Coordinates of C-alpha atoms and ligand atoms in Angstrom, one line a residue:
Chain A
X30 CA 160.9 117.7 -28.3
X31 CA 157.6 119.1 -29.7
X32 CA 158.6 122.4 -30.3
X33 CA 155.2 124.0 -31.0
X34 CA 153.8 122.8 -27.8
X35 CA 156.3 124.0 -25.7
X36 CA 155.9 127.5 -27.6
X37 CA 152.4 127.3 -26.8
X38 CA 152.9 126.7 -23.1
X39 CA 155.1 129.3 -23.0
X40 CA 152.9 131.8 -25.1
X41 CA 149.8 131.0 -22.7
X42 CA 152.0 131.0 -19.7
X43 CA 153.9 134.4 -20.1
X44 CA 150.3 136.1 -20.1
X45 CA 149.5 134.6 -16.6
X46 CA 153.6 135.1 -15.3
X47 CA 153.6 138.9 -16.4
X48 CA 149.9 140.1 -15.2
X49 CA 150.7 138.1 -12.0
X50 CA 154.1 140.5 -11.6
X51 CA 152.2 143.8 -12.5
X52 CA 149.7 142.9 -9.5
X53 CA 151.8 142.2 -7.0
X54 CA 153.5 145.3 -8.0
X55 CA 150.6 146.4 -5.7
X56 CA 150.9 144.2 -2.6
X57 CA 150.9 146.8 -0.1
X58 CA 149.8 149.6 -2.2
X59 CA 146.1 148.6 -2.9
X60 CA 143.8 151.9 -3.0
X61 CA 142.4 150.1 0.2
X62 CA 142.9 147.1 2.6
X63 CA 140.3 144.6 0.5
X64 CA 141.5 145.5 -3.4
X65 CA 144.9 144.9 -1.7
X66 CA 144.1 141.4 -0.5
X67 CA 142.2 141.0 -3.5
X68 CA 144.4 141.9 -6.3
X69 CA 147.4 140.1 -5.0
X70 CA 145.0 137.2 -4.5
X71 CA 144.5 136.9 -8.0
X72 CA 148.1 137.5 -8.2
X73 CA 148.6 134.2 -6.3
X74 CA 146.3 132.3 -9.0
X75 CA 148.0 133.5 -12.1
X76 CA 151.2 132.7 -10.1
X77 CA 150.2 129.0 -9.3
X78 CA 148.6 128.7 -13.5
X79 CA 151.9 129.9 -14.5
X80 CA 153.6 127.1 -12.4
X81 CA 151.6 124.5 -13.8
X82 CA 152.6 125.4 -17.6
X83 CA 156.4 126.3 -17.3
X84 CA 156.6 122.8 -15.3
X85 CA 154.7 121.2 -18.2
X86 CA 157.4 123.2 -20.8
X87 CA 160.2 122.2 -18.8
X88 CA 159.0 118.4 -18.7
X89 CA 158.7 118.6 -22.7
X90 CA 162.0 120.4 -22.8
X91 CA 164.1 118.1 -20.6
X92 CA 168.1 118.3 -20.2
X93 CA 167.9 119.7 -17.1
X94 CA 164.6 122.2 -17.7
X95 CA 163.1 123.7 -14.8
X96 CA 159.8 125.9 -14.5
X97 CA 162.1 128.4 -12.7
X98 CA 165.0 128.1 -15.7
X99 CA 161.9 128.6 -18.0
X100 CA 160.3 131.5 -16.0
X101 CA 163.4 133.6 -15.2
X102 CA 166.2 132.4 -17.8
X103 CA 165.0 134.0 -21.2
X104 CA 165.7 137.4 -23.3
X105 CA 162.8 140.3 -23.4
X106 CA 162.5 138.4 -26.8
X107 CA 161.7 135.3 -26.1
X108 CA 159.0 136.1 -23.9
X109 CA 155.4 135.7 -25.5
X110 CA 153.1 137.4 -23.7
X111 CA 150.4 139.7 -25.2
X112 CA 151.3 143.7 -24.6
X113 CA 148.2 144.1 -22.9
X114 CA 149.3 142.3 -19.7
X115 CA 152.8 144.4 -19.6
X116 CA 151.2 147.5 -19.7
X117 CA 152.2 149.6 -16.2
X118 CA 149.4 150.1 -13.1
X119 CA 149.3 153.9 -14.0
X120 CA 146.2 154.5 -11.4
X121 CA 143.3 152.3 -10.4
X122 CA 141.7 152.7 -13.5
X123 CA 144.2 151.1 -15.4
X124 CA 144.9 148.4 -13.4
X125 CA 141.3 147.1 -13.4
X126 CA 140.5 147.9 -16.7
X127 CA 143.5 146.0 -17.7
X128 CA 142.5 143.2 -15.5
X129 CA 138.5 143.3 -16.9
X130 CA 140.1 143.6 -20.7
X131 CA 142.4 140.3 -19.4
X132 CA 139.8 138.4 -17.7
X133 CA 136.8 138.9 -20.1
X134 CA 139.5 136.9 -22.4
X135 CA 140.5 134.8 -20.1
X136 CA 137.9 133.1 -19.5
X137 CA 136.4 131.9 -22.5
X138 CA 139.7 131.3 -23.7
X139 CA 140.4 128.5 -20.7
X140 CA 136.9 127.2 -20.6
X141 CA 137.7 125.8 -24.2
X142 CA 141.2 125.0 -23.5
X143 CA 139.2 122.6 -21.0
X144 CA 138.4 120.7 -24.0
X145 CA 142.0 120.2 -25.1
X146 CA 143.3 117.1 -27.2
X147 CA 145.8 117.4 -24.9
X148 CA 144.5 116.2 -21.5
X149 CA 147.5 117.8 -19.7
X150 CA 146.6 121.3 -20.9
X151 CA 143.0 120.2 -20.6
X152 CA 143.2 119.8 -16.6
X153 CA 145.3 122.8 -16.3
X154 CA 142.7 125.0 -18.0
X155 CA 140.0 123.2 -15.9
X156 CA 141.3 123.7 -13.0
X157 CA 142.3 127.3 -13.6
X158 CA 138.5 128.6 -14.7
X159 CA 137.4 128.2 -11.2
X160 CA 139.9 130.8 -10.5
X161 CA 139.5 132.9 -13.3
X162 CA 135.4 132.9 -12.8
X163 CA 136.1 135.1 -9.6
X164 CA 138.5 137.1 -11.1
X165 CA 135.9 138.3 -13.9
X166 CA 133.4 138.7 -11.4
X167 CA 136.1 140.7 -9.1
X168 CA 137.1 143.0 -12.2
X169 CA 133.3 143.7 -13.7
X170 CA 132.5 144.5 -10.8
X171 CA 134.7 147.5 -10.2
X172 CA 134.7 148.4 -13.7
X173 CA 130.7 148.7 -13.1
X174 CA 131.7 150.8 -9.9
X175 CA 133.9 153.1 -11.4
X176 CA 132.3 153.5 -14.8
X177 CA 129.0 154.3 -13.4
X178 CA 130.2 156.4 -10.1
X179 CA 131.5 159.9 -10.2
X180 CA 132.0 162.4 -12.9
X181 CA 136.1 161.9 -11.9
X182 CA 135.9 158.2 -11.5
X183 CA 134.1 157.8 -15.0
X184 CA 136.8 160.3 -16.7
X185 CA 139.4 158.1 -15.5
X186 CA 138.0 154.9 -16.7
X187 CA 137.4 156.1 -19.9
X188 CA 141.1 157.2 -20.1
X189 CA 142.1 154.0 -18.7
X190 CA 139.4 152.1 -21.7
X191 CA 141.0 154.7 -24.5
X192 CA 144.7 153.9 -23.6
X193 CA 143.8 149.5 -22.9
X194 CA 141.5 148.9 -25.8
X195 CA 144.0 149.2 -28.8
X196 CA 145.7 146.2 -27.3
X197 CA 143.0 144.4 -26.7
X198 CA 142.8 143.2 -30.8
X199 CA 146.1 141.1 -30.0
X200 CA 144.3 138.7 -27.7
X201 CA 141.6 137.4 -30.1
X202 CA 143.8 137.4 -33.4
X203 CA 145.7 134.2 -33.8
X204 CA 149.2 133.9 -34.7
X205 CA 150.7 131.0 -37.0
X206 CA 151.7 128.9 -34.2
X207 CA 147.9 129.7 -32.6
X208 CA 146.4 128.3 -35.7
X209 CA 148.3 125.5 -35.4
X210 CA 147.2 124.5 -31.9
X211 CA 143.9 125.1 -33.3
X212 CA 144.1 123.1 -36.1
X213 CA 145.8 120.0 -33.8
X214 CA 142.6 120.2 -31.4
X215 CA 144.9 121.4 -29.0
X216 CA 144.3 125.0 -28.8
X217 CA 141.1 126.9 -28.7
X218 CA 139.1 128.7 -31.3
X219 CA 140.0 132.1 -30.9
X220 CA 137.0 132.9 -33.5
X221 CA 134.7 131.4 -30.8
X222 CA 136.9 133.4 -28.0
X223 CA 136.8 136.7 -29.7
X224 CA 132.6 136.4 -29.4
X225 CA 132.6 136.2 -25.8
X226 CA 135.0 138.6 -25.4
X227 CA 133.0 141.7 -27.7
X228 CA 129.7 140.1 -25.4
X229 CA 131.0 140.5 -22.4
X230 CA 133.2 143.6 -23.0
X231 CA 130.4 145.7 -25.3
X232 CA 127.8 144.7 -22.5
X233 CA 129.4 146.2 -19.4
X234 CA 130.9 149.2 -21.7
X235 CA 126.8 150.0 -22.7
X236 CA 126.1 149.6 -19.0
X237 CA 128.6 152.6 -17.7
X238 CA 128.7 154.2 -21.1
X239 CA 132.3 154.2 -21.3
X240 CA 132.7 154.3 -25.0
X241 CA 135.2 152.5 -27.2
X242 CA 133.7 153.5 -30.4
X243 CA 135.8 154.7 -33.4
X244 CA 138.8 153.4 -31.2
X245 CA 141.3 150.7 -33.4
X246 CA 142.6 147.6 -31.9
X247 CA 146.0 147.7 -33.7
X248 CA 148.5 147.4 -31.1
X249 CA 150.3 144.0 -31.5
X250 CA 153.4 142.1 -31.5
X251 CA 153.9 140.5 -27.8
X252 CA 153.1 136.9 -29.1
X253 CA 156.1 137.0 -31.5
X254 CA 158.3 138.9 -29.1
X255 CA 158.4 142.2 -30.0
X256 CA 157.7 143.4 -26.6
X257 CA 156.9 147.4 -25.2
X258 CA 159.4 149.0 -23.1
X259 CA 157.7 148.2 -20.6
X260 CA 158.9 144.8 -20.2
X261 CA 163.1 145.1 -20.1
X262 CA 162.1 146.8 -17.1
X263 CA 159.4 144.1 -15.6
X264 CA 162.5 141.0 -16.2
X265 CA 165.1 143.1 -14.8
X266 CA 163.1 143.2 -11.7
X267 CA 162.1 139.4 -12.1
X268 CA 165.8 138.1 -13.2
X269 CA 167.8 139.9 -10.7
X270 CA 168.3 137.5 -8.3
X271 CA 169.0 134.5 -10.9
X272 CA 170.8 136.4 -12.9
X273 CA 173.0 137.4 -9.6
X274 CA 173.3 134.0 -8.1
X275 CA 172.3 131.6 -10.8
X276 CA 170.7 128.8 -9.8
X277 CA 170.2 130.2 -6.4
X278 CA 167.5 128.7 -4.2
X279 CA 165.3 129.3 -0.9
Chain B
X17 CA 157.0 96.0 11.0
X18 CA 154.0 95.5 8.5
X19 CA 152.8 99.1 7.3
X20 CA 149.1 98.7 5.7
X21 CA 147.3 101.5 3.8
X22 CA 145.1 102.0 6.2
X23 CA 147.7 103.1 8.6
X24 CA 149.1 105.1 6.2
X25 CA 145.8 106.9 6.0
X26 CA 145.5 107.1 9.8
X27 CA 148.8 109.0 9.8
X28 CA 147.7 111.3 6.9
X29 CA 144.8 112.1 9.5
X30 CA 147.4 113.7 11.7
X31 CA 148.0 116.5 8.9
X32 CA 146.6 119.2 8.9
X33 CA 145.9 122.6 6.5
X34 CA 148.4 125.0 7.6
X35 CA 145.6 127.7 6.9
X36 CA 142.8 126.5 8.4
X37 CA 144.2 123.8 11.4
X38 CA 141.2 122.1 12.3
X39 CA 140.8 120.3 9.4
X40 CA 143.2 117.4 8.3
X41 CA 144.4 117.0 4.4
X42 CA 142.3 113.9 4.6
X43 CA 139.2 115.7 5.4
X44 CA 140.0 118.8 2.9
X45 CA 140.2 115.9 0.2
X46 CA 143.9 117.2 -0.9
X47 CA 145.0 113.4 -0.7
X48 CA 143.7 112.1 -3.8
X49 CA 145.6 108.2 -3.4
X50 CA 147.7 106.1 -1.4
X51 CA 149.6 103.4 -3.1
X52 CA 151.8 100.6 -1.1
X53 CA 154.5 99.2 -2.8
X54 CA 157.4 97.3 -1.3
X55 CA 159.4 99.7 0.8
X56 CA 157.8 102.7 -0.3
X57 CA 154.3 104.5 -0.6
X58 CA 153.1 106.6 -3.5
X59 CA 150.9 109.8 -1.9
X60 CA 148.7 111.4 -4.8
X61 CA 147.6 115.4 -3.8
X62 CA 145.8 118.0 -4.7
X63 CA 145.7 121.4 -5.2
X64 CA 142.6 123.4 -3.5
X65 CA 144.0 127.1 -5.6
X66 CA 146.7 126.8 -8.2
X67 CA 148.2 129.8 -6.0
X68 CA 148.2 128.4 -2.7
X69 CA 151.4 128.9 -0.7
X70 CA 150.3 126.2 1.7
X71 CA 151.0 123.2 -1.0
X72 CA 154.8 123.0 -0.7
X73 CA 154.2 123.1 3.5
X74 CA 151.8 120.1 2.9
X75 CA 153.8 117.7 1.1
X76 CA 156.8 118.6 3.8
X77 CA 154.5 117.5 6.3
X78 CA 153.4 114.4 4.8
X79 CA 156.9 113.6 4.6
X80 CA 157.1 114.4 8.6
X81 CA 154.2 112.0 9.4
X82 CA 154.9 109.3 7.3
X83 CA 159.0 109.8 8.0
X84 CA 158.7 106.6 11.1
X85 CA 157.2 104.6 8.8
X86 CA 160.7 104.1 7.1
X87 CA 158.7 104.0 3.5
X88 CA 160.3 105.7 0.7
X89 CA 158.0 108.4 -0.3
X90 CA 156.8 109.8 -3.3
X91 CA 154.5 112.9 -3.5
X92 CA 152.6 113.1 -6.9
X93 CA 150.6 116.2 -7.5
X94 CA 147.3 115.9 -10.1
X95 CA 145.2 118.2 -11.3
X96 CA 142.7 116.5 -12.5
X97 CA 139.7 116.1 -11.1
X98 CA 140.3 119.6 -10.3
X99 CA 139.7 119.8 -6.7
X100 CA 136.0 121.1 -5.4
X101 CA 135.3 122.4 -1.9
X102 CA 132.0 119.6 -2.3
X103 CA 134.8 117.2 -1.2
X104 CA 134.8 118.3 1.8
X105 CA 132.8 116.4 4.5
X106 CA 129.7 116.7 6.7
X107 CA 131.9 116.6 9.4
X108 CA 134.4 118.6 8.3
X109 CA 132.1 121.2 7.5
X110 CA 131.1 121.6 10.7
X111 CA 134.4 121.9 12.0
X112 CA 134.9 124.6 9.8
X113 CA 131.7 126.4 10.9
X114 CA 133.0 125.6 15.0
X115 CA 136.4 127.2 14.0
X116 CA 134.8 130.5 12.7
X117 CA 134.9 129.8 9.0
X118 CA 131.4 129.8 7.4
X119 CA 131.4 126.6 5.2
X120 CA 130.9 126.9 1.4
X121 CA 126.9 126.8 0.4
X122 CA 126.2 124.9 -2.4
X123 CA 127.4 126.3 -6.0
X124 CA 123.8 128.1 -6.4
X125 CA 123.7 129.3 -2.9
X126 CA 127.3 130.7 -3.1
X127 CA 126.5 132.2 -6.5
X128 CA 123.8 134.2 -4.9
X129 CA 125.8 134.9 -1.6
X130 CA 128.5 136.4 -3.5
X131 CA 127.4 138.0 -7.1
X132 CA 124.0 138.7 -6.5
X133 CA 124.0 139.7 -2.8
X134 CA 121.6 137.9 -1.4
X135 CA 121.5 137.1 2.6
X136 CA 122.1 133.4 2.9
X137 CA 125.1 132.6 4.6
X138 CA 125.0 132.2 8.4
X139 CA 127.8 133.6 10.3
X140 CA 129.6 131.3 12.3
X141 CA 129.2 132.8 15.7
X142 CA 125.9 133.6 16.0
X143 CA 123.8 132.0 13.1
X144 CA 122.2 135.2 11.6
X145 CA 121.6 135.6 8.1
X146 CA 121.7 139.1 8.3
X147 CA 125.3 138.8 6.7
X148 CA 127.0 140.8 3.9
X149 CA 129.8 140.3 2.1
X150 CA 133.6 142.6 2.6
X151 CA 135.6 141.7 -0.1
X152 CA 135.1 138.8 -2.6
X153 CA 138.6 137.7 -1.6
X154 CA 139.4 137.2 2.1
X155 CA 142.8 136.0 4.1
X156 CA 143.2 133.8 1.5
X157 CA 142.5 132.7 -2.2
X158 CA 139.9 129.7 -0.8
X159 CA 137.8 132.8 1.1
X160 CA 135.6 135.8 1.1
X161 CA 135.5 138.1 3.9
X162 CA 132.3 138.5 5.3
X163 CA 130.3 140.7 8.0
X164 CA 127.9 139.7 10.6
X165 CA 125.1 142.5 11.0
X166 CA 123.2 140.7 14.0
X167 CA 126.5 140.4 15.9
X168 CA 129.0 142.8 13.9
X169 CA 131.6 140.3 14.1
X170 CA 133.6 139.8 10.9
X171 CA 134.1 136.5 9.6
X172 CA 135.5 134.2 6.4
X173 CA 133.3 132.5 4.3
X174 CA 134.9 129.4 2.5
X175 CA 134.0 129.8 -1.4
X176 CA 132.7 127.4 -3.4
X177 CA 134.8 125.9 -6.4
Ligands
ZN305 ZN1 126.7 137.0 13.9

């Protein structure tokens, strides 16, 4: 088996599997009936992406590999996902500005995945943009909402921003196995990524004048599996039921 | 009894989008191919969101409509071309529009209709423009919640992707 692939799948996977969980954390508990709907929407998506690369990892991995032994059957450790997307919906504020931080990278990220050597990952990332596009747009949005609305609305934000940004450095700095990818035409840029990303982020921070200046972007360790707290807590919820009844179905 | 592909299309007519059931999977463009072999039938789908809940309910109805045929079937799911609501057809469109749902604009139109604001989609019931968007997300992934400001009535718009 190509064991740096199936890394990578799992790496870009985990990302979409654990900000999926944290926002349907929220079904039922959006601030109103719309961001509800909306954020478990985009829930759904990441959901459905995260489908489509634990099938592809289990296909690599065969001897009996599912996308459900691969979502639900690891250790906290073995999971890859960046810290950002663990980190807990502490109000509004922090939910979107997690999401915005997410998305801005998301996007740019995928839309060169779409180029892929590997036309497998290739259609995957193609076909996940489309989503992705609204869920920038969805995220901006509210950022632009609470950022430049009230005195209270803008203090939150900028405690959400102060508390988010640190982990945002994690996204755009490759890894070994990143590299890799990189160097194989598989995986994208993250150079090229990192670009969009300070565009798109430094444009809508100007806008609202939320300010992330003099604040480090040092927080990292997710991609090698050196997780937060937070997550124990996130797979206990998520492997209960396999863990209880493996192999259990419905 | 000698199954074409044709008849196997004319039975895929008879499926329908659990989510929005005036429209067959045929018409939505989910059924990408149909391949006849001997004894069995190869059924190629696709995926309108990578979230949608209604996939797994499609392919178990396939297997319903096709089950008298006594084919074998296979369901293969591709992603590629990734599926886009321009697919859909004139006709279907307007069934859409009949049922309530205001059909997607094209990619410009729906651009402007949902990130810039402007008035261009007609609502469904009574034809106004005088529409405004809700929510960017509606009852499901594929839609935006819209209002009517002629009529008041609320209504989905099916987003373009
Ligand atoms: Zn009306």
């Amino acid at each position: 088996m190509n064991d740096s692939l199936y890394n990578y799948l799992l790496m870009i996977g985990d990302n979409a599997m654990i900000l999926g969980h944290r926002l349907s954390e929220l079904c039922g508990h959006g601030p109103n009936l719309e961001t509800d709907i909306a954020l478990t929407n985009i829930s759904l998506d990441l959901f459905g992406q995260t489908r489509y690369y634990f099938q592809y990892a289990a296909e690599l991995a065969g001897d009996g590999a599912s996308e459900d032994s691969v979502a639900f059957l690891r250790y906290p450790h073995q999971y890859k996902n960046v810290l950002l997307v663990e980190q807990p919906n502490t109000d509004f504020a922090f939910t979107i500005v997690r999401q915005f931080f997410f998305d801005a990278f998301h996007k740019p990220f995928l839309e060169q995945l779409s180029d892929s050597a590997d036309k497998h990952l290739a259609a995957i990332a193609a076909k996940s943009l489309k989503e992705v596009q609204y869920h920038l747009s969805f995220s901006s949005e509210w950022v632009r909402r609470l950022g430049g609305g009230t005195e209270e609305s803008h203090r939150r934000t900028q405690r959400a921003v102060e508390e988010l940004y640190p982990y945002t450095g994690e996204l755009l700095r490759p890894v070994p196995l990143e590299t890799e990818m990189q160097q194989l035409g598989i995986g994208p840029d993250l150079e090229q990524v990192a670009g969009a990303f300070e565009e798109t982020v430094t444009g809508l921070m100007s806008e609202t004048a939320l300010q992330t200046e003099g604040l480090s972007r040092h927080q990292s360790g997710g991609k090698a599996g050196i997780h937060s707290e937070y997550l124990g807590f996130i797979l206990a919820d998520l492997q209960y039921m396999q863990r209880t009844y493996p192999g259990m179905e419905w | 009894m000698g199954i074409e592909e044709r008849d196997v299309w004319q039975l895929l007519e008879g499926v329908y989008d659990p989510e929005i059931p005036v429209l067959s999977v045929v018409e939505m463009g989910i059924v990408r191919r149909v391949e006849l072999g001997a004894g069995e039938v190869t059924i190629t789908i696709t995926p309108t969101y990578s979230g949608c809940p209604a996939m797994d309910t499609i392919a178990a109805d396939i297997r319903g409509a096709l089950g008298k045929t006594g084919l074998s079937i296979t369901i293969k799911t591709v992603l590629s071309p990734a599926w886009t609501t321009a697919w859909l057809s004139e006709a279907g469109r307007n069934k859409l529009n009949n049922y309530g749902i205001a059909p997607p604009l094209t990619p410009s139109g729906d651009k402007k209709a949902l990130l810039m604001g402007e008035r261009v989609v007609k609502c469904p019931r009574c034809a106004s423009t005088q529409t405004k968007m809700i929510s960017q997300f509606g009852s499901t992934a594929c839609k935006a919640l819209f209002q009517c400001e002629s009529c008041l009535e609320p209504f989905d718009y099916f987003k373009c992707i």
